[in-house]
Amino acid sequence: MKHTLLFSILVFIFITLINAQVKDTSKRDVHPVCELEGRKGLKFGMSFEETRNVYLDRQFQTIDDVLALEPGLTEEELRKMMDEDAINSFLNIHSTSFAGNNATGSLMFSNNRLYSFLYTFEIETSNNNKYIDIYYDLKGLLSKKYGDPTNTSEYLSYPYEEDFPRGNHAGQAVSVGKGKYGSFWVCPTNKKSVILGLTGDNYEMSLVLIYSDNSFDISEEEKLSEELEDF
């Protein structure tokens, strides 16, 4: 299923970027991102049912719409492939835009609680440097709203170091995995964050924007503890 693959890629990118964060060393007691509650009518902690009352340009309205992509696949088989939170995220895949740049978004749930918004940008271009230009445009706009990033990880590695940050071959470097651009706005007093990341591999580029409140996410240990309670 094409969209199942997309969802898997989004989750992988999300986990990779979260793990890439370094600890915030800011001495500021309050950071603008600490006040982040959600986006466009959606708030962290909402249940799946509550999010359905908020308008989104969703690609799928029901599970039947998902099953139509793969004739012969039953709902029972789908639920064996994906847990309830994953299906709820799948049903919230939608189209949106940021500053005129189209993106596909999804809502990430843990134990039926919304804890993250994940967007991947759809850029039609034959010049990979455009990804870097858009990255810096978005970084500038996010900085105006949330202040300077608490952390950044931006580099190009050999043999492209001299093209950093926006040289003629910078986009090519990222597309073959020879560099990454990441900006992190991390609240020092709670688990809220905004992440903008540009990565690449095998001549493919991926630009993502993530809003998270991980206080609504449940760790693997907590999930296991809840499952053990059933026994």
Coordinates of C-alpha atoms in Angstrom, one line a residue:
M1 CA 0.0 0.0 0.0
K2 CA 1.5 3.3 -1.1
H3 CA 0.1 5.3 1.8
T4 CA 1.2 2.6 4.3
L5 CA 4.7 3.1 3.0
L6 CA 4.4 6.9 3.4
F7 CA 3.2 6.5 6.9
S8 CA 6.1 4.2 7.8
I9 CA 8.6 6.7 6.3
L10 CA 7.0 9.5 8.3
V11 CA 7.3 7.6 11.6
F12 CA 10.9 6.6 10.8
I13 CA 11.8 10.3 10.1
F14 CA 10.0 11.3 13.3
I15 CA 11.9 8.9 15.5
T16 CA 15.2 9.7 13.9
L17 CA 14.8 13.4 14.4
I18 CA 13.6 13.1 18.0
N19 CA 16.6 10.9 18.8
A20 CA 18.9 13.4 17.1
Q21 CA 18.0 16.2 19.6
V22 CA 20.7 17.3 22.0
K23 CA 19.8 18.5 25.5
D24 CA 18.7 22.1 25.7
T25 CA 21.3 24.2 27.5
S26 CA 19.3 27.4 27.4
K27 CA 19.2 29.3 30.7
R28 CA 15.9 30.9 29.8
D29 CA 13.1 29.9 32.2
V30 CA 10.4 30.4 29.6
H31 CA 10.6 29.8 25.9
P32 CA 7.8 30.7 23.5
V33 CA 7.5 27.0 22.4
C34 CA 6.6 26.1 26.0
E35 CA 3.2 27.7 25.4
L36 CA 2.5 25.6 22.3
E37 CA -0.9 23.9 22.7
G38 CA -1.5 22.6 19.2
R39 CA -2.2 23.9 15.7
K40 CA -5.3 25.2 13.9
G41 CA -8.0 24.0 16.2
L42 CA -6.2 20.8 17.2
K43 CA -4.8 20.5 20.7
F44 CA -2.4 18.1 22.2
G45 CA -4.1 15.4 24.3
M46 CA -7.2 15.3 22.1
S47 CA -8.7 11.9 21.4
F48 CA -9.1 10.6 17.9
E49 CA -12.8 11.2 18.1
E50 CA -12.3 14.8 19.1
T51 CA -9.9 15.4 16.2
R52 CA -12.6 14.2 13.8
N53 CA -14.6 17.3 14.6
V54 CA -11.9 19.6 13.4
Y55 CA -11.8 20.2 9.6
L56 CA -8.8 18.9 7.8
D57 CA -8.4 18.1 4.1
R58 CA -8.2 14.4 4.8
Q59 CA -7.2 11.8 2.2
F60 CA -9.3 9.1 3.9
Q61 CA -12.6 9.6 5.7
T62 CA -13.2 6.0 6.8
I63 CA -11.4 2.7 6.9
D64 CA -13.3 1.6 3.8
D65 CA -11.5 4.4 1.9
V66 CA -8.2 2.9 3.1
L67 CA -9.2 -0.6 2.1
A68 CA -10.2 0.6 -1.4
L69 CA -6.5 1.2 -2.0
E70 CA -5.8 -2.5 -1.7
P71 CA -8.6 -4.7 -3.1
G72 CA -9.0 -7.9 -1.2
L73 CA -7.5 -6.6 2.1
T74 CA -10.0 -7.0 4.9
E75 CA -10.4 -4.7 7.9
E76 CA -9.4 -7.6 10.1
E77 CA -6.1 -8.0 8.2
L78 CA -5.5 -4.2 8.3
R79 CA -5.9 -4.2 12.1
K80 CA -3.3 -7.0 12.3
M81 CA -0.9 -4.8 10.3
M82 CA -1.5 -1.6 12.2
D83 CA -2.5 -0.9 15.8
E84 CA -5.4 1.4 16.7
D85 CA -3.2 4.5 17.1
A86 CA -1.5 3.9 13.8
I87 CA -4.8 3.5 12.0
N88 CA -6.1 6.7 13.7
S89 CA -3.0 8.5 12.4
F90 CA -3.5 7.0 9.0
L91 CA -7.1 8.3 8.9
N92 CA -5.8 11.8 9.7
I93 CA -3.4 12.1 6.8
H94 CA -4.2 15.4 5.2
S95 CA -3.1 18.1 2.8
T96 CA -2.0 21.5 4.1
S97 CA 0.5 24.2 3.4
F98 CA 3.0 26.5 5.1
A99 CA 3.9 29.8 3.6
G100 CA 2.8 28.6 0.2
N101 CA 4.6 25.3 0.4
N102 CA 2.4 22.2 0.1
A103 CA 2.8 19.5 2.7
T104 CA 1.2 16.2 3.7
G105 CA 0.5 16.0 7.4
S106 CA -0.6 13.4 10.0
L107 CA -1.5 13.4 13.6
M108 CA 0.4 11.0 15.9
F109 CA -1.5 9.3 18.7
S110 CA -0.4 7.3 21.7
N111 CA -3.0 5.5 23.8
N112 CA -5.6 7.6 21.8
R113 CA -4.1 10.9 22.8
L114 CA -2.7 13.3 20.2
Y115 CA 0.9 14.0 21.0
S116 CA 2.4 15.1 17.7
F117 CA 1.8 16.8 14.3
L118 CA 4.1 15.6 11.5
Y119 CA 4.3 17.3 8.1
T120 CA 6.4 16.3 5.1
F121 CA 6.8 18.9 2.3
E122 CA 6.0 18.1 -1.3
I123 CA 8.4 20.1 -3.4
E124 CA 8.4 19.8 -7.2
T125 CA 11.8 20.8 -8.4
S126 CA 14.8 19.4 -10.3
N127 CA 17.1 21.6 -8.2
N128 CA 17.7 20.1 -4.8
N129 CA 19.0 23.5 -3.6
K130 CA 15.4 24.6 -3.5
Y131 CA 14.9 22.3 -0.5
I132 CA 17.6 24.2 1.4
D133 CA 16.2 27.6 0.4
I134 CA 12.8 26.5 1.7
Y135 CA 14.4 25.1 4.9
Y136 CA 15.9 28.4 5.7
D137 CA 12.7 30.3 4.8
L138 CA 10.7 28.1 7.2
K139 CA 13.4 28.4 9.8
G140 CA 13.2 32.2 9.6
L141 CA 9.4 32.2 10.0
L142 CA 9.5 29.7 12.9
S143 CA 12.2 31.9 14.5
K144 CA 10.0 34.9 14.3
K145 CA 7.3 33.0 16.2
Y146 CA 9.3 31.0 18.7
G147 CA 12.6 32.9 18.9
D148 CA 16.0 31.5 17.9
P149 CA 16.3 27.7 17.9
T150 CA 17.5 26.3 21.1
N151 CA 19.7 23.9 19.1
T152 CA 20.7 23.5 15.5
S153 CA 22.5 20.7 13.6
E154 CA 23.5 21.9 10.1
Y155 CA 26.5 20.6 8.2
L156 CA 27.8 19.2 5.0
S157 CA 30.5 16.5 5.1
Y158 CA 33.4 15.6 2.8
P159 CA 33.8 16.4 -0.1
Y160 CA 31.1 19.1 0.2
E161 CA 32.2 21.1 3.2
E162 CA 32.9 24.3 1.1
D163 CA 29.3 24.3 -0.2
F164 CA 27.9 24.8 3.3
P165 CA 25.4 26.3 3.9
R166 CA 23.9 27.1 0.5
G167 CA 26.6 26.5 -2.2
N168 CA 25.9 25.2 -5.7
H169 CA 26.3 21.5 -4.6
A170 CA 24.7 21.8 -1.2
G171 CA 21.4 20.2 -2.2
Q172 CA 23.2 17.4 -4.0
A173 CA 25.3 16.7 -0.9
V174 CA 22.1 16.3 1.3
S175 CA 20.4 14.1 -1.3
V176 CA 23.3 11.6 -1.1
G177 CA 23.4 11.6 2.7
K178 CA 26.5 13.9 3.0
G179 CA 24.8 16.4 5.2
K180 CA 21.8 17.3 7.3
Y181 CA 20.0 20.5 8.3
G182 CA 18.0 20.5 11.6
S183 CA 16.6 23.2 13.9
F184 CA 15.1 22.5 17.3
W185 CA 12.9 24.6 19.5
V186 CA 12.8 22.7 22.8
C187 CA 11.0 23.9 25.9
P188 CA 13.4 23.5 28.9
T189 CA 10.5 23.0 31.4
N190 CA 8.2 20.5 29.7
K191 CA 8.2 18.1 26.8
K192 CA 7.0 20.4 24.0
S193 CA 9.2 20.9 20.9
V194 CA 9.2 22.0 17.3
I195 CA 11.6 20.3 14.9
L196 CA 12.4 21.3 11.3
G197 CA 14.6 18.8 9.5
L198 CA 16.1 18.3 6.1
T199 CA 17.7 14.9 5.3
G200 CA 18.4 12.9 2.2
D201 CA 19.5 9.5 0.9
N202 CA 19.8 7.8 -2.5
Y203 CA 19.2 11.1 -4.2
E204 CA 15.9 11.6 -2.4
M205 CA 15.2 14.6 -0.2
S206 CA 12.9 14.8 2.8
L207 CA 11.9 18.1 4.5
V208 CA 9.8 17.6 7.6
L209 CA 8.2 19.8 10.3
I210 CA 7.2 18.3 13.6
Y211 CA 5.2 19.8 16.6
S212 CA 5.2 17.6 19.7
D213 CA 4.1 17.4 23.3
N214 CA 5.6 14.2 24.5
S215 CA 3.9 14.4 27.9
F216 CA 1.0 12.7 26.0
D217 CA 3.3 10.0 24.6
I218 CA 3.6 6.7 26.5
S219 CA 7.0 5.0 26.8
E220 CA 7.5 1.4 25.9
E221 CA 7.9 0.6 29.6
E222 CA 4.6 2.2 30.4
K223 CA 2.9 0.4 27.5
L224 CA 4.2 -2.9 28.8
S225 CA 3.1 -2.1 32.3
E226 CA -0.4 -1.4 31.1
E227 CA -0.5 -4.6 29.0
L228 CA 0.7 -6.6 32.0
E229 CA -2.2 -5.3 34.0
D230 CA -4.5 -7.3 31.8
F231 CA -3.1 -10.4 33.4

